[in-house]
Short mmCIF file of N, CA and C in Angstrom, two decimals:
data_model
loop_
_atom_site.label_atom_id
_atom_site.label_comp_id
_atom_site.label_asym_id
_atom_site.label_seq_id
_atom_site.Cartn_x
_atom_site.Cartn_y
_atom_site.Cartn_z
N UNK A 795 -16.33 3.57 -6.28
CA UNK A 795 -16.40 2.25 -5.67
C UNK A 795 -16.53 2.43 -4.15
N UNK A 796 -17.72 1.14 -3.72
CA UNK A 796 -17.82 2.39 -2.17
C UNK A 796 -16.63 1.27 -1.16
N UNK A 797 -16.14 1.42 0.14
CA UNK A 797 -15.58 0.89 0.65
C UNK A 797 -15.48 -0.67 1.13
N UNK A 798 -15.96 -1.34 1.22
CA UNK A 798 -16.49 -3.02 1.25
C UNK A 798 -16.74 -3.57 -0.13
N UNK A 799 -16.32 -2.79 -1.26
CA UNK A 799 -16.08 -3.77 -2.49
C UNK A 799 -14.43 -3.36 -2.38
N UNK A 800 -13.86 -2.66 -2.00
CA UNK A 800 -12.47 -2.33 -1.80
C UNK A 800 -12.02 -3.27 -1.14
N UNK A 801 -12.70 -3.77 0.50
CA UNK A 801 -12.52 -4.27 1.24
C UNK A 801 -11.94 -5.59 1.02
N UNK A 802 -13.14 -6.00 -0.28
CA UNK A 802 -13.38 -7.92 -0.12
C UNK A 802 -12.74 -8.09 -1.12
N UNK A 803 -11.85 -6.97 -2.21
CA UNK A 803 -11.00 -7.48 -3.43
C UNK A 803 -10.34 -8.47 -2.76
N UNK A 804 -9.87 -9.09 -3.47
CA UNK A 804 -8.82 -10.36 -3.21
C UNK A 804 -7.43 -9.60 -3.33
N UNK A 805 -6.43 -9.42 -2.57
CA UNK A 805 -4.97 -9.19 -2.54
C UNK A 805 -4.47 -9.72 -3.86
N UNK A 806 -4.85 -10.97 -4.14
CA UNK A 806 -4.04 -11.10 -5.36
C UNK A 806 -4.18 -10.71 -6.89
N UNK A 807 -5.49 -10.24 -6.73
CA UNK A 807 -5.89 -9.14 -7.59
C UNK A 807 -5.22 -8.01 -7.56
N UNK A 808 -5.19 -7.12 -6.71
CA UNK A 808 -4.52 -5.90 -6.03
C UNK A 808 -3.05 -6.05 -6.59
N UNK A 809 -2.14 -6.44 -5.72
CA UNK A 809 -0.85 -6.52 -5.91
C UNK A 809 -0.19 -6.63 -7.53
N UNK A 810 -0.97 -7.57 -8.23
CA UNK A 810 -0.26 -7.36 -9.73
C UNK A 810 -0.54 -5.78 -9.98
N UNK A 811 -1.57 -5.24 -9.88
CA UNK A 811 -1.92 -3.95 -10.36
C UNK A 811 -0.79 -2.89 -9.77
N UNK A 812 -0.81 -2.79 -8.39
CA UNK A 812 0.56 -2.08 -8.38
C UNK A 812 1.81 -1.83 -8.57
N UNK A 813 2.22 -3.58 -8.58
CA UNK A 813 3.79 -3.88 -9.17
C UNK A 813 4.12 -3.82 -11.15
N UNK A 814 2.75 -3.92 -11.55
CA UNK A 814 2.51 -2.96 -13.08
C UNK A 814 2.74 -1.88 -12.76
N UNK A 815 1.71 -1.19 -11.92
CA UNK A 815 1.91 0.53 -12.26
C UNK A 815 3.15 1.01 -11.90
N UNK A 816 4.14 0.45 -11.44
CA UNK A 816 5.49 0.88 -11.25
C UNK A 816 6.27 0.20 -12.02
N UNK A 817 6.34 -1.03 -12.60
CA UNK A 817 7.14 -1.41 -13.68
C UNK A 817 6.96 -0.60 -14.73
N UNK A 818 5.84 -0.21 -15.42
CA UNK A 818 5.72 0.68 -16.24
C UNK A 818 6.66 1.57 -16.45
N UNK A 819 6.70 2.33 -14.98
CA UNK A 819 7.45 3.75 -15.01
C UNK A 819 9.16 3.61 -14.81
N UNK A 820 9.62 2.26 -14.81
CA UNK A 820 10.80 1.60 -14.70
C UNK A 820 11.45 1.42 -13.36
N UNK A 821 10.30 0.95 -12.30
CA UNK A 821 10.42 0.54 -11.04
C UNK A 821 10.57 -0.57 -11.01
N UNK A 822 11.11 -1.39 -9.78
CA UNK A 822 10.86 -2.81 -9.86
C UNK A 822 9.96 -3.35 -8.98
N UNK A 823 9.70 -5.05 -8.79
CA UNK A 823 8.34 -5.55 -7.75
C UNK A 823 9.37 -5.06 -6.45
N UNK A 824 10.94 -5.59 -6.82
CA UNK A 824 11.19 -5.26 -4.93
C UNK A 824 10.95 -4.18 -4.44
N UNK A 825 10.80 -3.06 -4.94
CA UNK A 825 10.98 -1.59 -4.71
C UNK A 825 9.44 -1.67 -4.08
N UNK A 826 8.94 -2.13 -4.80
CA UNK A 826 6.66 -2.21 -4.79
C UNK A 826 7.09 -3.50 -3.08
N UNK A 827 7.72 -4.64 -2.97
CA UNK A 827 7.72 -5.52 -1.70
C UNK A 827 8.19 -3.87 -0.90
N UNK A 828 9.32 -3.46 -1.12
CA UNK A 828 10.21 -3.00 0.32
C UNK A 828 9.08 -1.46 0.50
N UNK A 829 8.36 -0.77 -0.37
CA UNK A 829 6.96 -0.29 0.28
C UNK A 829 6.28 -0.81 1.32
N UNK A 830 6.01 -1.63 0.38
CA UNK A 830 4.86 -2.71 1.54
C UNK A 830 5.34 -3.26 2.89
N UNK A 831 6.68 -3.57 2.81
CA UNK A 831 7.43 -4.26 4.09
C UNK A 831 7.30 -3.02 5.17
N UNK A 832 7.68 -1.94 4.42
CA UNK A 832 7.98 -0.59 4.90
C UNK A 832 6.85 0.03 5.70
N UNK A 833 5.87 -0.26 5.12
CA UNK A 833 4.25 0.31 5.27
C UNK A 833 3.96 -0.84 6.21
N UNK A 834 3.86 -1.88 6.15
CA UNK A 834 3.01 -3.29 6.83
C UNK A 834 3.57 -3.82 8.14
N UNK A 835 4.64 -3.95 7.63
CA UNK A 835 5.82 -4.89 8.88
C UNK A 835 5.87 -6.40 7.95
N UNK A 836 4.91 -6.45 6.76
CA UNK A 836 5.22 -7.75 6.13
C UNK A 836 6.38 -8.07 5.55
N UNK A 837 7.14 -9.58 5.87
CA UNK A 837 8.24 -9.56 4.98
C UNK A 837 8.04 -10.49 3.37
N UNK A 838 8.62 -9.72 2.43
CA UNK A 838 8.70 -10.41 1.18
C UNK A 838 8.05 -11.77 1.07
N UNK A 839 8.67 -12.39 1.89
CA UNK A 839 8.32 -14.07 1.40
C UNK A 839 7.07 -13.84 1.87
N UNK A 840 6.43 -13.17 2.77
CA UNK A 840 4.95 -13.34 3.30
C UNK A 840 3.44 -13.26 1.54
N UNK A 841 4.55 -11.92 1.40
CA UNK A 841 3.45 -11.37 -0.17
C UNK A 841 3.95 -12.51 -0.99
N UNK A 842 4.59 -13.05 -1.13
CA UNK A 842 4.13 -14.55 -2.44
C UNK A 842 3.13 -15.20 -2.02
N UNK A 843 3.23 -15.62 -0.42
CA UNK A 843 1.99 -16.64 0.19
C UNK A 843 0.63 -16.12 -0.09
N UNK A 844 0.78 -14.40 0.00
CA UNK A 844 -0.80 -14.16 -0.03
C UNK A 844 -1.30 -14.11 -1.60
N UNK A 845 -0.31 -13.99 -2.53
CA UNK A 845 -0.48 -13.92 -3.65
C UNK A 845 -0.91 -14.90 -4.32
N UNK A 846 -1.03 -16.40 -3.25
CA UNK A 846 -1.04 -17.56 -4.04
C UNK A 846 -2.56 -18.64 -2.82
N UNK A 847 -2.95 -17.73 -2.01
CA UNK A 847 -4.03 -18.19 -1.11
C UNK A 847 -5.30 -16.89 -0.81
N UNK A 848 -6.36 -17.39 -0.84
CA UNK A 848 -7.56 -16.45 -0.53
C UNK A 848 -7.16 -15.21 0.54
N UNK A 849 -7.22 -14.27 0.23
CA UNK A 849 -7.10 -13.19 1.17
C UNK A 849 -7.32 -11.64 0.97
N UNK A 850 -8.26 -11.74 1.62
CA UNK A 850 -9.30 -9.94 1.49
C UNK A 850 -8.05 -8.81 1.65
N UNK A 851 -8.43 -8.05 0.61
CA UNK A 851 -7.48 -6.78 0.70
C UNK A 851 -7.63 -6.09 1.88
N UNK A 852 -8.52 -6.03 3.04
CA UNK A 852 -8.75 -5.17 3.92
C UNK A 852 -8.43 -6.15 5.02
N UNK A 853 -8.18 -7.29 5.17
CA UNK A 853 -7.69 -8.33 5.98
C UNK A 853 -6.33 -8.11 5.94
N UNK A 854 -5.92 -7.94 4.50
CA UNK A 854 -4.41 -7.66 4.60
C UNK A 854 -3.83 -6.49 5.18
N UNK A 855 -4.71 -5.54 5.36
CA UNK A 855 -4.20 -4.29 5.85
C UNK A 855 -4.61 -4.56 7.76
N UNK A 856 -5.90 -4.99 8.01
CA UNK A 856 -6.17 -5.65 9.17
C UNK A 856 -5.32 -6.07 10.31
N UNK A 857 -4.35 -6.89 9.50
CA UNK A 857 -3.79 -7.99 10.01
C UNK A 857 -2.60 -7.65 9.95
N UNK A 858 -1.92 -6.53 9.73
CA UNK A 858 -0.42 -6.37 9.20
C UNK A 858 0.20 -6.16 10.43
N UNK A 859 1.43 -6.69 11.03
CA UNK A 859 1.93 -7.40 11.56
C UNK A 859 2.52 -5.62 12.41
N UNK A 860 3.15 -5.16 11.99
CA UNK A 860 3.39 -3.94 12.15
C UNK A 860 3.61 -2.95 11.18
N UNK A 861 2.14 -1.79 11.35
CA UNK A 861 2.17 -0.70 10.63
C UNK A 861 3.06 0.41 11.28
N UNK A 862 3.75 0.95 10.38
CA UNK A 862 4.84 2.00 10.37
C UNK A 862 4.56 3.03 11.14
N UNK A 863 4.44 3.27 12.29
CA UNK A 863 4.27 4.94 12.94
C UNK A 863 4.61 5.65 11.99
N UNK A 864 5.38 5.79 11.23
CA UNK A 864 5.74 6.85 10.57
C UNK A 864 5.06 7.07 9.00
N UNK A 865 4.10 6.16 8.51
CA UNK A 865 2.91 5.88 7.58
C UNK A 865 1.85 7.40 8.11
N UNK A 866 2.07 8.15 9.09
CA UNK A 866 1.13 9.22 9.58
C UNK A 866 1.45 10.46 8.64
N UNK A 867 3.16 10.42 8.63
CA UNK A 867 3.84 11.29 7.36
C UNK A 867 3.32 11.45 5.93
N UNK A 868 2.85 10.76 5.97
CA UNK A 868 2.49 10.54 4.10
C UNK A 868 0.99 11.30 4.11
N UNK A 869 1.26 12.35 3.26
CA UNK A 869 0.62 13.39 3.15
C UNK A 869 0.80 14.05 1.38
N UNK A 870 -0.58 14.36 0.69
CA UNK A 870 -0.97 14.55 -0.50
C UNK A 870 -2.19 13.82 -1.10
N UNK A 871 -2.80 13.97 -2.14
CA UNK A 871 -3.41 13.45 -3.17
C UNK A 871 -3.56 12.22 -3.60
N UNK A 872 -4.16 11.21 -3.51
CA UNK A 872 -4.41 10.54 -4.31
C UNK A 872 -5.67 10.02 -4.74
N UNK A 873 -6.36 9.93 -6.40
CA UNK A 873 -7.77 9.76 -6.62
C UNK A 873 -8.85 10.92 -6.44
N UNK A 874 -7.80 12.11 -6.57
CA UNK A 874 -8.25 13.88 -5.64
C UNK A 874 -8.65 13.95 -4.52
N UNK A 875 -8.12 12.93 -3.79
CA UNK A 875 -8.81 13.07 -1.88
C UNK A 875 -7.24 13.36 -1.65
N UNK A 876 -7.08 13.91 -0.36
CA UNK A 876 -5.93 13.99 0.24
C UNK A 876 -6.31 13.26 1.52
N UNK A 877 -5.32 11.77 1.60
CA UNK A 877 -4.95 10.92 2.65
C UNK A 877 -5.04 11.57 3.88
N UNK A 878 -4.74 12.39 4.11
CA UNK A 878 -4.86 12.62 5.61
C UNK A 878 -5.93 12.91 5.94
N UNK A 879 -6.60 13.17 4.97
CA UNK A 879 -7.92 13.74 5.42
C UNK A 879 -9.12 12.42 5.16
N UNK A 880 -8.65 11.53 5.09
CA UNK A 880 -9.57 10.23 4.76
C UNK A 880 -10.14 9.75 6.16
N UNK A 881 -11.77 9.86 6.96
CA UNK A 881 -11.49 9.53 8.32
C UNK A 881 -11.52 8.05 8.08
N UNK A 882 -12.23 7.24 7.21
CA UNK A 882 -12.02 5.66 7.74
C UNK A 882 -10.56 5.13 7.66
N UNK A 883 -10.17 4.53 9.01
CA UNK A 883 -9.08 4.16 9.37
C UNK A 883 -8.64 3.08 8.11
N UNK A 884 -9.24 2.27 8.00
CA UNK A 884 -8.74 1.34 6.85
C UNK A 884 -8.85 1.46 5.56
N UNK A 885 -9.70 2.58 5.02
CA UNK A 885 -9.45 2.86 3.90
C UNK A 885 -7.96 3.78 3.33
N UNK A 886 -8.21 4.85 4.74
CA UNK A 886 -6.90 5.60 4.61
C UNK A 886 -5.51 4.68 5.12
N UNK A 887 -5.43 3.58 5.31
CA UNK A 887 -4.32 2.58 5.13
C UNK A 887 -4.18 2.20 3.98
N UNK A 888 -4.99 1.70 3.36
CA UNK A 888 -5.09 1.48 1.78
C UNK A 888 -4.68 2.04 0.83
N UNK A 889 -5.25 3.87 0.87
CA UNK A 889 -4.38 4.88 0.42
C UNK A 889 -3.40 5.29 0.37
N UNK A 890 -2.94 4.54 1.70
CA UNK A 890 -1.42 5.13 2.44
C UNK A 890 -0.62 4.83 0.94
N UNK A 891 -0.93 3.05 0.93
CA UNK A 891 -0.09 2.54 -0.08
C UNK A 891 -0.22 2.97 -1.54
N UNK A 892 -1.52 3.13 -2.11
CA UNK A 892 -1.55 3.83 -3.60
C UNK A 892 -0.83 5.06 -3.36
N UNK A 893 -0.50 5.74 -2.26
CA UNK A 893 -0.10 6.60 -2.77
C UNK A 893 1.72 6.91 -2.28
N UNK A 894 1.98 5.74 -1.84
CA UNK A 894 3.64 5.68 -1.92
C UNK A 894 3.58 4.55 -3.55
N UNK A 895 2.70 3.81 -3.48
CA UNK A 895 3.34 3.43 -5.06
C UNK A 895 3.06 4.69 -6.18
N UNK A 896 2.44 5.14 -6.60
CA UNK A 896 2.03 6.44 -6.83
C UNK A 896 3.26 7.67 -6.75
N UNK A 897 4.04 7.44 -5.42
CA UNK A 897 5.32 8.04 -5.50
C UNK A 897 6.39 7.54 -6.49
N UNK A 898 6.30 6.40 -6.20
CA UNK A 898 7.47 5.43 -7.10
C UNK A 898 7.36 5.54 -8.15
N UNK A 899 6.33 5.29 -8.88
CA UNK A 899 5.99 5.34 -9.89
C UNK A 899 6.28 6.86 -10.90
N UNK A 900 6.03 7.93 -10.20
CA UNK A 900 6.83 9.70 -10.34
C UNK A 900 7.98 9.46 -10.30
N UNK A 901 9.05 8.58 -10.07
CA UNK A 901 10.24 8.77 -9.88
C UNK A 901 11.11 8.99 -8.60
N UNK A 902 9.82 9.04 -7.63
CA UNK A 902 10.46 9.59 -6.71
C UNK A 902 11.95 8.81 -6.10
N UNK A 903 12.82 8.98 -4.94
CA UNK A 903 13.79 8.53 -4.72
C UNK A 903 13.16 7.06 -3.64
N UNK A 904 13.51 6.21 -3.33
CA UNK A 904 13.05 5.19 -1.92
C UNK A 904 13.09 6.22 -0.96
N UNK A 905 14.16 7.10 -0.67
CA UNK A 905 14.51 7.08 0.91
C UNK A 905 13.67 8.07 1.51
N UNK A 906 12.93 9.34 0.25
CA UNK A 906 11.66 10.06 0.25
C UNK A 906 10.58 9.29 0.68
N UNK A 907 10.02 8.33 -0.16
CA UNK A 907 9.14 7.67 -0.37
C UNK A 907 8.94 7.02 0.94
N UNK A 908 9.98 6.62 1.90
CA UNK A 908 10.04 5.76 3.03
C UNK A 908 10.25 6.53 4.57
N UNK A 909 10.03 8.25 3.95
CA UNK A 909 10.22 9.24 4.94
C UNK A 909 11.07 9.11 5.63
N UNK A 910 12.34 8.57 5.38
CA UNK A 910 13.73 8.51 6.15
C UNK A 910 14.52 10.06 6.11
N UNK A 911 15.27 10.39 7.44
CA UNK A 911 15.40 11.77 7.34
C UNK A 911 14.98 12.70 7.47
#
């Protein structure tokens, strides 16, 4: 899929798909919000609004209020590319997040996942 059909998904498409792929593995949606809060600077109540009004997945990453300095940490695999090595800036934001849900989803612990420590 090349990058601008990524771009123009609709968020509210997106978001069920990840808060599945971690319920599955016996995660919950807050765990999938406090990622995103973690990653974005968005708070909770913000992701219901977008979940329920028009809004481009790459707008959402665009527009995020404050991205994490520490989102530079997140390093590995995902889709067989390794994130750090992704040069478009907004795609490798995008990744950032498949691949902390992607963590969650392994089991990993939050406080790993949120590079605390």
């Amino acid at each position: 899929m090349d990058n601008e059909k990524v771009y123009q998904m609709p968020f509210a498409k997106v978001y069920p798909l990840l808060v599945n792929k971690a319920m599955r593995k016996g995660r919950t949606q807050a765990e999938v919000d406090e990622i995103i809060a973690w990653l974005t600077g968005y708070e909770t109540a913000e992701l219901r609004t977008f979940v329920e009004r028009p809004l481009k997945y790459g707008d959402f990453f665009r527009n995020a209020p404050h991205p994490n300095p520490d989102r530079f940490k997140i390093k590995g695999t995902i889709c067989g590319v390794r994130v750090e090595e992704i040069q478009e800036p907004l795609m490798r934001e995008i990744r950032y997040l498949d691949k902390l849900v992607d963590e969650l989803a392994k089991g990993k612990p939050m406080d790993k996942i949120l590079r605390k420590g």
